[in-house]
């Protein structure tokens, strides 16, 4: 099995900077309790330059840099952030496996869909960069090989052909074994994985037992560690505990951006789009506030979701400050990406979605409606009101022609339908030639001469009901009125106006 390993250098630090951009370039550390003392779990670049190292006590670290800021290190938050990143990468591979706290494996079995394994690596790095993360990636057939090369290799992107793992691993330092596994080999004076692989397998097994034999095999490019894909949660939810309670919307906005960036990435990775999201605000010291965001059209765009969330939340008047905020996707649908045609304006579409979603969330989901097709053969009853969703743009032969809705006929031709359809057909005071051809008609007390006629299209049905119909429909162009949809009722021979074309 081919797998890609993505290594995020000091992932907790990167995550913290993404969540709090004001920390960029400043010294800070993440600390955790260890044996009754608070010790550094991860440090920023500025803190490392000041001499702070993981494992240093917070007191000693502060002495090295008095301006040092510190935050709690929460392993569960790092794991959730890695899971969100893995789900975002599902658009490139069928599954991922965590390697906490700073990496993950991605199933590279679908690399051919990304232009090969090199293309998969490039797309993975680009997606991580969009989310604010810097990474190294290596593709190999073994879990250890891909992880060691991504963490200790010299190249940002490394693709190891099948059977070439031993050569690629040979120059890596003994530190690539990590933990205590390399201690016994270091005691022998060895410095690289290639030197370990060159040892006699029998002698290594006799001295180090099964564990030593396993390490020796990995250094030689042999590793049977299975790929165990992460089990995805059915309900998409992100949660953020604020460093200090927020009394205004501005500090809450940064937490919302982090949540919605992750939700958007997870939705995009699953090829899903949010329809309804519930925000839960946990107040300090007590209280709970829930706000539901209903979307006019399903979307996974984090920027749009943040704009709509801001519209819903910034006007809230809460009794207590907000200590924790969460966002849960209550309803989602398939994300059907739309191909824009030349001349389309995505900015205008996005602005329309914002306006419509604001109306829906402010006035209620039933506040907007539009005409929808009904399963009725009779034209005047073939549509009815339904919940509004912006129409999908369909260009080409079956698109919008002259403001009319176009349907494809059984024979391959096109049948036009008027954009304005009357609820009930209106009788026309028509002038008809001996041949039955329509010459003119009076509409609103004025006579309009017929300049062009297309048809007939014969429609009939509902013979099983009390009001069956049999009609010949025409597209008629009236002078001074424009194109109209007219039919002749075969029961009484009269002409009726059914609709108008824009």
Short mmCIF file of C-alpha atoms in Angstrom, two decimals:
data_model
loop_
_atom_site.label_atom_id
_atom_site.label_comp_id
_atom_site.label_asym_id
_atom_site.label_seq_id
_atom_site.Cartn_x
_atom_site.Cartn_y
_atom_site.Cartn_z
CA UNK A 1 0.00 0.00 0.00
CA UNK A 2 1.27 3.46 -0.87
CA UNK A 3 0.87 6.09 1.81
CA UNK A 4 1.86 9.74 2.17
CA UNK A 5 3.02 11.17 5.46
CA UNK A 6 2.54 14.87 6.15
CA UNK A 7 4.72 16.31 8.90
CA UNK A 8 3.80 19.69 10.36
CA UNK A 9 6.81 21.14 12.15
CA UNK A 10 5.73 22.07 15.70
CA UNK A 11 2.08 21.64 14.78
CA UNK A 12 0.72 22.99 18.11
CA UNK A 13 2.63 26.23 17.55
CA UNK A 14 1.33 26.59 13.99
CA UNK A 15 -2.21 25.94 15.18
CA UNK A 16 -1.91 28.57 17.90
CA UNK A 17 -0.64 31.22 15.47
CA UNK A 18 -3.51 30.46 13.07
CA UNK A 19 -6.02 30.89 15.89
CA UNK A 20 -4.29 34.01 17.29
CA UNK A 21 -2.57 35.90 14.43
CA UNK A 22 -1.26 38.53 16.88
CA UNK A 23 1.24 35.89 18.13
CA UNK A 24 3.08 35.88 14.78
CA UNK A 25 6.79 36.49 15.38
CA UNK A 26 6.37 36.76 19.15
CA UNK A 27 7.79 34.46 21.84
CA UNK A 28 5.26 32.12 23.42
CA UNK A 29 5.04 28.58 24.72
CA UNK A 30 2.41 25.94 25.33
CA UNK A 31 2.71 24.42 28.78
CA UNK A 32 1.35 21.31 30.48
CA UNK A 33 1.42 19.93 34.02
CA UNK A 34 4.18 17.41 34.61
CA UNK A 35 5.03 16.04 38.08
CA UNK A 36 3.46 19.01 39.76
CA UNK A 37 5.28 21.55 37.60
CA UNK A 38 4.28 23.44 34.50
CA UNK A 39 6.70 22.56 31.72
CA UNK A 40 7.03 23.66 28.11
CA UNK A 41 5.41 21.27 25.63
CA UNK A 42 6.01 23.42 22.52
CA UNK A 43 7.74 26.73 21.86
CA UNK A 44 7.57 29.32 19.09
CA UNK A 45 10.61 30.16 16.96
CA UNK A 46 11.26 33.36 18.90
CA UNK A 47 11.14 31.45 22.17
CA UNK A 48 13.55 28.82 20.83
CA UNK A 49 16.00 31.56 19.84
CA UNK A 50 15.84 32.83 23.43
CA UNK A 51 16.96 29.41 24.64
CA UNK A 52 13.59 27.92 25.65
CA UNK A 53 13.35 24.18 25.00
CA UNK A 54 10.56 21.59 25.42
CA UNK A 55 10.69 20.23 28.95
CA UNK A 56 11.91 23.52 30.45
CA UNK A 57 9.90 24.68 33.43
CA UNK A 58 7.72 27.72 32.87
CA UNK A 59 9.66 29.61 35.54
CA UNK A 60 12.97 28.99 33.80
CA UNK A 61 11.50 29.82 30.39
CA UNK A 62 10.13 33.13 31.68
CA UNK A 63 13.54 33.96 33.13
CA UNK A 64 15.09 33.51 29.67
CA UNK A 65 12.54 35.88 28.09
CA UNK A 66 10.47 38.10 30.40
CA UNK A 67 8.09 38.93 27.52
CA UNK A 68 7.27 35.26 27.00
CA UNK A 69 3.54 34.47 26.83
CA UNK A 70 2.23 31.07 27.80
CA UNK A 71 -0.93 29.10 27.03
CA UNK A 72 -2.18 25.69 28.16
CA UNK A 73 -1.31 22.71 25.99
CA UNK A 74 -4.40 20.56 25.43
CA UNK A 75 -3.67 17.29 23.55
CA UNK A 76 -7.36 16.83 22.73
CA UNK A 77 -7.42 20.17 20.90
CA UNK A 78 -4.33 19.23 18.87
CA UNK A 79 -5.97 15.92 17.95
CA UNK A 80 -9.18 17.65 16.86
CA UNK A 81 -7.20 20.07 14.73
CA UNK A 82 -5.31 17.18 13.09
CA UNK A 83 -8.56 15.34 12.42
CA UNK A 84 -10.00 18.45 10.77
CA UNK A 85 -6.89 18.69 8.60
CA UNK A 86 -7.14 15.01 7.70
CA UNK A 87 -10.78 15.39 6.69
CA UNK A 88 -9.85 18.36 4.51
CA UNK A 89 -7.37 16.07 2.72
CA UNK A 90 -10.04 13.46 1.97
CA UNK A 91 -10.57 15.20 -1.37
CA UNK A 92 -7.16 13.74 -2.32
CA UNK A 93 -7.32 10.28 -0.74
CA UNK A 94 -9.89 7.81 0.58
CA UNK A 95 -8.65 7.80 4.19
CA UNK A 96 -6.13 9.12 6.70
CA UNK A 97 -4.48 7.95 9.93
CA UNK A 98 -3.37 10.25 12.73
CA UNK A 99 0.19 10.38 14.03
CA UNK A 100 -0.26 12.80 16.91
CA UNK A 101 0.84 15.37 17.75
CA UNK A 102 2.32 16.66 14.51
CA UNK A 103 1.53 14.46 11.52
CA UNK A 104 -0.75 12.08 9.67
CA UNK A 105 -0.67 9.41 6.99
CA UNK A 106 -2.83 9.79 3.89
CA UNK A 107 -3.86 6.85 1.72
CA UNK A 108 -2.14 7.56 -1.61
CA UNK A 109 -4.11 4.95 -3.54
CA UNK A 110 -5.94 7.65 -5.52
CA UNK A 111 -2.79 9.56 -6.52
CA UNK A 112 -3.50 8.94 -10.21
CA UNK A 113 -6.45 11.33 -9.90
CA UNK A 114 -4.04 14.10 -8.86
CA UNK A 115 -1.50 13.61 -11.62
CA UNK A 116 0.54 10.96 -9.85
CA UNK A 117 2.21 10.90 -6.45
CA UNK A 118 4.18 14.09 -7.12
CA UNK A 119 0.92 15.81 -8.00
CA UNK A 120 -0.72 14.43 -4.86
CA UNK A 121 2.08 15.89 -2.72
CA UNK A 122 1.83 19.28 -4.43
CA UNK A 123 -1.93 19.44 -4.00
CA UNK A 124 -1.70 18.34 -0.36
CA UNK A 125 0.86 21.04 0.44
CA UNK A 126 -1.19 23.66 -1.39
CA UNK A 127 -4.35 22.72 0.55
CA UNK A 128 -2.46 22.84 3.86
CA UNK A 129 -1.04 26.22 2.91
CA UNK A 130 -4.55 27.55 2.24
CA UNK A 131 -5.45 26.54 5.79
CA UNK A 132 -2.32 28.24 7.15
CA UNK A 133 -0.08 25.20 7.78
CA UNK A 134 3.46 24.48 6.57
CA UNK A 135 4.32 20.84 6.00
CA UNK A 136 6.75 18.30 4.55
CA UNK A 137 5.45 15.23 2.75
CA UNK A 138 6.91 11.87 1.76
CA UNK A 139 5.30 8.99 -0.14
CA UNK A 140 6.46 5.41 0.34
CA UNK A 141 5.14 1.89 0.67
CA UNK A 142 5.95 1.64 4.38
CA UNK A 143 4.64 3.69 7.29
CA UNK A 144 8.06 4.12 8.94
CA UNK A 145 9.79 5.08 5.70
CA UNK A 146 7.32 7.81 4.81
CA UNK A 147 7.29 9.22 8.36
CA UNK A 148 11.06 9.21 8.82
CA UNK A 149 11.70 10.92 5.47
CA UNK A 150 9.04 13.57 6.05
CA UNK A 151 10.42 14.38 9.51
CA UNK A 152 14.17 14.05 8.95
CA UNK A 153 14.67 14.15 5.19
CA UNK A 154 16.30 17.11 3.43
CA UNK A 155 13.56 17.64 0.82
CA UNK A 156 10.12 19.10 1.35
CA UNK A 157 8.60 16.59 -1.08
CA UNK A 158 9.95 13.05 -1.35
CA UNK A 159 8.52 10.19 -3.42
CA UNK A 160 10.20 6.83 -2.87
CA UNK A 161 9.70 4.20 -5.60
CA UNK A 162 8.72 0.68 -4.59
CA UNK A 163 11.76 -1.27 -3.37
CA UNK A 164 13.97 1.82 -2.91
CA UNK A 165 13.19 2.49 0.75
CA UNK A 166 16.48 1.14 2.18
CA UNK A 167 18.56 3.46 -0.01
CA UNK A 168 16.39 6.49 0.88
CA UNK A 169 16.57 5.76 4.62
CA UNK A 170 20.33 5.08 4.77
CA UNK A 171 21.58 8.68 5.21
CA UNK A 172 18.99 9.64 7.85
CA UNK A 173 20.30 10.25 11.39
CA UNK A 174 19.72 7.74 14.17
CA UNK A 175 17.33 10.25 15.73
CA UNK A 176 14.77 9.17 13.12
CA UNK A 177 14.15 6.06 15.24
CA UNK A 178 12.95 8.37 18.05
CA UNK A 179 12.30 7.42 21.65
CA UNK A 180 14.34 4.66 23.23
CA UNK A 181 14.51 2.49 20.12
CA UNK A 182 17.76 4.04 18.94
CA UNK A 183 19.49 4.13 22.35
CA UNK A 184 21.09 0.68 22.07
CA UNK A 185 22.37 1.38 18.55
CA UNK A 186 23.71 4.78 19.61
CA UNK A 187 25.67 3.02 22.37
CA UNK A 188 27.45 1.06 19.63
CA UNK A 189 28.62 4.30 18.03
CA UNK A 190 26.23 4.13 15.08
CA UNK A 191 24.94 7.43 13.67
CA UNK A 192 22.73 6.62 10.63
CA UNK A 193 19.91 4.24 9.76
CA UNK A 194 22.07 2.79 6.97
CA UNK A 195 24.65 1.67 9.52
CA UNK A 196 21.92 -0.04 11.56
CA UNK A 197 20.58 -1.80 8.46
CA UNK A 198 24.10 -3.10 7.67
CA UNK A 199 24.29 -5.03 10.96
CA UNK A 200 23.71 -8.82 10.82
CA UNK A 201 20.04 -9.50 11.47
CA UNK A 202 20.81 -12.53 13.69
CA UNK A 203 23.16 -10.57 15.93
CA UNK A 204 20.63 -7.73 16.32
CA UNK A 205 17.85 -10.19 17.23
CA UNK A 206 20.10 -11.96 19.75
CA UNK A 207 21.05 -8.68 21.44
CA UNK A 208 17.84 -6.66 21.16
CA UNK A 209 15.16 -9.31 20.93
CA UNK A 210 11.99 -8.92 18.88
CA UNK A 211 11.97 -5.15 19.30
CA UNK A 212 15.54 -4.84 18.04
CA UNK A 213 14.78 -7.07 15.06
CA UNK A 214 11.76 -4.93 14.20
CA UNK A 215 13.81 -1.72 14.32
CA UNK A 216 16.55 -3.31 12.21
CA UNK A 217 13.99 -4.36 9.58
CA UNK A 218 12.50 -0.86 9.43
CA UNK A 219 15.93 0.65 8.84
CA UNK A 220 16.25 -1.73 5.90
CA UNK A 221 12.96 -0.60 4.38
CA UNK A 222 10.75 -3.42 5.68
CA UNK A 223 7.69 -2.46 7.71
CA UNK A 224 4.38 -4.29 7.96
CA UNK A 225 2.60 -1.71 10.13
CA UNK A 226 -1.02 -1.67 8.91
CA UNK A 227 -2.86 1.44 7.81
CA UNK A 228 -5.78 2.06 10.19
CA UNK A 229 -8.01 4.76 8.77
CA UNK A 230 -9.54 7.28 11.16
CA UNK A 231 -13.24 6.68 11.80
CA UNK A 232 -15.11 9.84 10.80
CA UNK A 233 -17.68 11.37 13.08
CA UNK A 234 -21.21 11.37 11.71
CA UNK A 235 -21.95 14.82 13.15
CA UNK A 236 -19.58 17.60 12.16
CA UNK A 237 -18.89 19.79 15.17
CA UNK A 238 -16.05 22.10 16.19
CA UNK A 239 -15.51 23.59 19.63
CA UNK A 240 -13.22 26.33 20.95
CA UNK A 241 -12.53 27.26 24.57
CA UNK A 242 -11.56 30.92 24.79
CA UNK A 243 -8.41 31.90 26.65
CA UNK A 244 -10.48 34.45 28.55
CA UNK A 245 -14.23 35.18 28.43
CA UNK A 246 -15.31 37.49 25.59
CA UNK A 247 -17.50 40.42 26.48
CA UNK A 248 -17.83 41.69 22.89
CA UNK A 249 -18.11 40.14 19.45
CA UNK A 250 -14.59 41.07 18.27
CA UNK A 251 -12.63 38.46 20.30
CA UNK A 252 -15.38 35.96 19.53
CA UNK A 253 -14.92 36.57 15.80
CA UNK A 254 -11.43 35.00 15.80
CA UNK A 255 -12.76 31.88 17.51
CA UNK A 256 -15.61 31.67 14.99
CA UNK A 257 -13.17 32.00 12.09
CA UNK A 258 -11.13 29.09 13.42
CA UNK A 259 -14.23 26.93 13.86
CA UNK A 260 -15.71 27.74 10.47
CA UNK A 261 -12.39 27.33 8.66
CA UNK A 262 -12.20 23.82 10.05
CA UNK A 263 -15.84 23.05 9.36
CA UNK A 264 -15.53 24.34 5.82
CA UNK A 265 -12.41 22.25 5.22
CA UNK A 266 -14.04 19.13 6.66
CA UNK A 267 -17.17 19.66 4.57
CA UNK A 268 -15.10 20.21 1.42
CA UNK A 269 -13.08 17.05 2.11
CA UNK A 270 -16.29 15.04 2.42
CA UNK A 271 -17.80 16.75 -0.65
CA UNK A 272 -20.62 18.07 1.51
CA UNK A 273 -22.19 21.50 1.97
CA UNK A 274 -23.85 22.91 5.07
CA UNK A 275 -27.59 23.64 5.02
CA UNK A 276 -28.13 24.46 8.71
CA UNK A 277 -25.58 25.20 11.46
CA UNK A 278 -26.21 25.67 15.17
CA UNK A 279 -23.88 27.86 17.22
CA UNK A 280 -23.75 27.24 20.97
CA UNK A 281 -22.31 29.91 23.27
CA UNK A 282 -21.36 28.77 26.75
CA UNK A 283 -21.41 31.72 29.13
CA UNK A 284 -19.26 32.44 32.18
CA UNK A 285 -20.06 31.66 34.97
CA UNK A 286 -23.31 30.12 33.75
CA UNK A 287 -25.76 30.25 30.89
CA UNK A 288 -26.18 28.86 27.41
CA UNK A 289 -27.23 30.55 24.17
CA UNK A 290 -28.00 28.72 20.91
CA UNK A 291 -28.35 30.37 17.51
CA UNK A 292 -29.33 28.54 14.31
CA UNK A 293 -28.05 29.64 10.91
CA UNK A 294 -30.18 28.51 7.94
CA UNK A 295 -28.63 28.91 4.50
CA UNK A 296 -30.48 29.89 1.35
CA UNK A 297 -28.18 27.58 -0.62
CA UNK A 298 -25.88 24.84 0.74
CA UNK A 299 -22.26 25.93 0.98
CA UNK A 300 -18.89 24.89 2.41
CA UNK A 301 -17.32 28.35 1.95
CA UNK A 302 -15.85 29.33 5.32
CA UNK A 303 -15.75 33.03 4.41
CA UNK A 304 -19.45 33.09 3.58
CA UNK A 305 -20.32 31.14 6.72
CA UNK A 306 -18.32 33.58 8.84
CA UNK A 307 -20.09 36.56 7.30
CA UNK A 308 -23.50 35.04 7.98
CA UNK A 309 -22.50 33.99 11.51
CA UNK A 310 -21.33 37.53 12.23
CA UNK A 311 -24.67 38.88 11.03
CA UNK A 312 -26.51 36.54 13.40
CA UNK A 313 -24.29 36.84 16.47
CA UNK A 314 -22.92 40.37 16.64
CA UNK A 315 -26.30 41.82 17.61
CA UNK A 316 -26.85 39.39 20.48
CA UNK A 317 -27.22 40.84 23.94
CA UNK A 318 -25.94 38.27 26.45
CA UNK A 319 -26.16 38.36 30.23
CA UNK A 320 -22.63 37.00 30.75
CA UNK A 321 -19.35 36.85 28.78
CA UNK A 322 -18.76 33.95 26.37
CA UNK A 323 -16.31 31.32 27.64
CA UNK A 324 -16.74 28.68 24.93
CA UNK A 325 -18.20 28.57 21.43
CA UNK A 326 -19.10 25.57 19.28
CA UNK A 327 -20.52 25.10 15.79
CA UNK A 328 -22.45 21.98 14.74
CA UNK A 329 -23.67 21.11 11.24
CA UNK A 330 -27.25 19.96 11.78
CA UNK A 331 -28.02 19.38 8.12
CA UNK A 332 -25.86 19.08 5.04
CA UNK A 333 -26.20 17.97 1.43
CA UNK A 334 -24.03 16.88 -1.46
CA UNK A 335 -21.74 19.67 -2.61
CA UNK A 336 -22.36 19.97 -6.34
CA UNK A 337 -19.66 22.26 -7.62
CA UNK A 338 -20.76 24.57 -10.42
CA UNK A 339 -18.73 25.27 -13.55
CA UNK A 340 -18.85 28.98 -14.31
CA UNK A 341 -19.30 30.10 -17.90
CA UNK A 342 -17.36 32.90 -19.54
CA UNK A 343 -18.77 36.19 -18.29
CA UNK A 344 -20.25 34.84 -15.05
CA UNK A 345 -19.54 36.88 -11.92
CA UNK A 346 -18.93 34.73 -8.82
CA UNK A 347 -18.69 37.86 -6.64
CA UNK A 348 -22.26 38.76 -7.52
CA UNK A 349 -23.45 35.23 -6.77
CA UNK A 350 -21.72 35.30 -3.38
CA UNK A 351 -23.28 38.66 -2.54
CA UNK A 352 -26.72 37.31 -3.50
CA UNK A 353 -26.24 34.28 -1.24
CA UNK A 354 -25.33 36.56 1.68
CA UNK A 355 -28.45 38.70 1.19
CA UNK A 356 -30.76 35.70 0.80
CA UNK A 357 -29.28 33.85 3.77
CA UNK A 358 -29.61 36.94 5.92
CA UNK A 359 -33.28 37.21 4.96
CA UNK A 360 -33.84 33.55 5.74
CA UNK A 361 -32.08 33.68 9.10
CA UNK A 362 -33.78 36.94 10.09
CA UNK A 363 -37.34 36.36 8.85
CA UNK A 364 -37.51 32.57 8.95
CA UNK A 365 -36.97 29.73 6.49
CA UNK A 366 -40.41 30.15 4.92
CA UNK A 367 -39.96 33.86 4.28
CA UNK A 368 -38.57 33.30 0.77
CA UNK A 369 -40.29 31.21 -1.84
CA UNK A 370 -40.10 30.61 -5.56
CA UNK A 371 -42.00 28.74 -8.25
CA UNK A 372 -41.35 25.03 -8.33
CA UNK A 373 -42.46 22.31 -10.73
CA UNK A 374 -45.40 20.10 -9.78
CA UNK A 375 -46.28 16.66 -11.12
CA UNK A 376 -49.30 17.94 -13.03
CA UNK A 377 -49.77 17.71 -16.80
CA UNK A 378 -51.99 20.76 -17.07
CA UNK A 379 -49.62 23.73 -17.66
CA UNK A 380 -51.37 26.27 -15.40
CA UNK A 381 -51.14 23.81 -12.49
CA UNK A 382 -47.63 22.58 -13.19
CA UNK A 383 -45.97 24.93 -10.73
CA UNK A 384 -46.38 26.01 -7.14
CA UNK A 385 -44.59 27.85 -4.34
CA UNK A 386 -41.66 26.18 -2.59
CA UNK A 387 -38.74 27.20 -0.41
CA UNK A 388 -36.43 29.51 -2.31
CA UNK A 389 -33.02 28.35 -3.48
CA UNK A 390 -31.02 30.33 -6.04
CA UNK A 391 -31.32 28.51 -9.39
CA UNK A 392 -28.43 26.56 -10.79
CA UNK A 393 -26.91 28.20 -13.84
CA UNK A 394 -27.41 25.87 -16.78
CA UNK A 395 -25.94 27.23 -19.98
CA UNK A 396 -26.07 25.88 -23.49
CA UNK A 397 -28.87 24.33 -25.53
CA UNK A 398 -30.93 23.51 -22.46
CA UNK A 399 -30.27 26.87 -20.77
CA UNK A 400 -32.05 30.18 -20.69
CA UNK A 401 -33.07 31.49 -24.11
CA UNK A 402 -34.76 34.86 -24.31
CA UNK A 403 -36.04 34.69 -20.73
CA UNK A 404 -38.00 31.47 -21.39
CA UNK A 405 -37.65 28.15 -19.63
CA UNK A 406 -36.59 25.54 -22.16
CA UNK A 407 -37.39 21.83 -21.98
CA UNK A 408 -36.00 19.16 -24.25
CA UNK A 409 -38.61 17.36 -26.30
CA UNK A 410 -38.66 13.60 -26.81
CA UNK A 411 -37.53 13.93 -30.41
CA UNK A 412 -34.45 15.93 -29.47
CA UNK A 413 -35.91 19.38 -30.14
CA UNK A 414 -36.57 22.18 -27.68
CA UNK A 415 -39.89 23.23 -26.21
CA UNK A 416 -40.06 26.70 -24.75
CA UNK A 417 -42.10 27.63 -21.71
CA UNK A 418 -43.01 31.21 -20.78
CA UNK A 419 -41.33 32.90 -17.83
CA UNK A 420 -44.72 34.32 -16.69
CA UNK A 421 -47.45 31.70 -16.49
CA UNK A 422 -51.02 32.67 -15.67
CA UNK A 423 -52.72 30.84 -12.81
CA UNK A 424 -55.86 30.50 -14.94
CA UNK A 425 -55.95 30.79 -18.76
CA UNK A 426 -57.55 34.04 -20.02
CA UNK A 427 -60.04 33.89 -22.90
CA UNK A 428 -58.96 35.83 -25.99
CA UNK A 429 -61.34 37.81 -28.18
CA UNK A 430 -59.66 36.42 -31.26
CA UNK A 431 -59.97 37.05 -35.01
CA UNK A 432 -59.56 33.76 -36.84
CA UNK A 433 -59.21 33.06 -40.58
CA UNK A 434 -61.33 30.45 -42.37
CA UNK A 435 -58.37 28.10 -42.15
CA UNK A 436 -58.38 28.43 -38.37
CA UNK A 437 -55.25 30.57 -38.28
CA UNK A 438 -55.12 33.27 -35.58
CA UNK A 439 -54.99 36.76 -37.15
CA UNK A 440 -55.42 39.13 -34.18
CA UNK A 441 -56.77 39.36 -30.64
CA UNK A 442 -58.02 41.99 -28.24
CA UNK A 443 -56.08 42.20 -24.96
CA UNK A 444 -56.98 44.90 -22.43
CA UNK A 445 -59.41 46.47 -24.88
CA UNK A 446 -56.79 46.94 -27.59
CA UNK A 447 -56.43 45.03 -30.84
CA UNK A 448 -53.06 43.37 -31.42
CA UNK A 449 -52.19 41.96 -34.82
CA UNK A 450 -50.42 38.61 -35.04
CA UNK A 451 -47.01 38.91 -36.73
CA UNK A 452 -45.65 35.39 -36.21
CA UNK A 453 -46.90 31.98 -35.07
CA UNK A 454 -45.00 28.81 -34.12
CA UNK A 455 -46.78 25.55 -33.40
CA UNK A 456 -48.91 23.71 -32.67
CA UNK A 457 -47.74 21.64 -29.70
CA UNK A 458 -50.58 19.30 -28.77
CA UNK A 459 -51.12 18.64 -25.08
CA UNK A 460 -53.84 16.52 -23.55
CA UNK A 461 -54.55 14.55 -20.44
CA UNK A 462 -56.45 14.08 -17.18
CA UNK A 463 -59.06 12.04 -19.06
CA UNK A 464 -59.67 10.19 -15.81
CA UNK A 465 -60.85 13.38 -14.05
CA UNK A 466 -63.97 15.52 -14.36
CA UNK A 467 -62.10 18.14 -16.39
CA UNK A 468 -60.01 16.51 -19.12
CA UNK A 469 -58.23 18.78 -21.59
CA UNK A 470 -57.10 18.63 -25.19
CA UNK A 471 -55.26 21.69 -26.47
CA UNK A 472 -53.03 22.97 -29.28
CA UNK A 473 -50.41 25.38 -27.94
CA UNK A 474 -48.77 28.10 -30.03
CA UNK A 475 -46.06 30.66 -29.52
CA UNK A 476 -47.67 33.78 -30.93
CA UNK A 477 -46.00 37.16 -31.42
CA UNK A 478 -48.52 39.99 -31.04
CA UNK A 479 -47.74 43.42 -32.40
CA UNK A 480 -47.26 45.80 -29.46
CA UNK A 481 -47.46 42.98 -26.92
CA UNK A 482 -44.62 40.63 -27.72
CA UNK A 483 -44.38 36.82 -27.63
CA UNK A 484 -47.11 34.93 -25.80
CA UNK A 485 -48.09 31.32 -25.15
CA UNK A 486 -51.58 30.74 -26.53
CA UNK A 487 -53.64 27.57 -26.83
CA UNK A 488 -56.78 26.57 -28.64
CA UNK A 489 -59.16 24.46 -26.57
CA UNK A 490 -60.36 21.62 -28.82
CA UNK A 491 -63.60 21.35 -26.82
CA UNK A 492 -64.98 24.80 -27.66
CA UNK A 493 -62.57 25.94 -30.39
CA UNK A 494 -61.68 29.17 -28.55
CA UNK A 495 -58.23 30.68 -28.01
CA UNK A 496 -56.85 31.34 -24.53
CA UNK A 497 -53.80 33.22 -23.25
CA UNK A 498 -51.67 30.95 -21.04
CA UNK A 499 -48.50 33.01 -20.45
CA UNK A 500 -46.05 35.65 -21.66
CA UNK A 501 -42.42 35.42 -22.64
CA UNK A 502 -40.05 38.12 -21.39
#
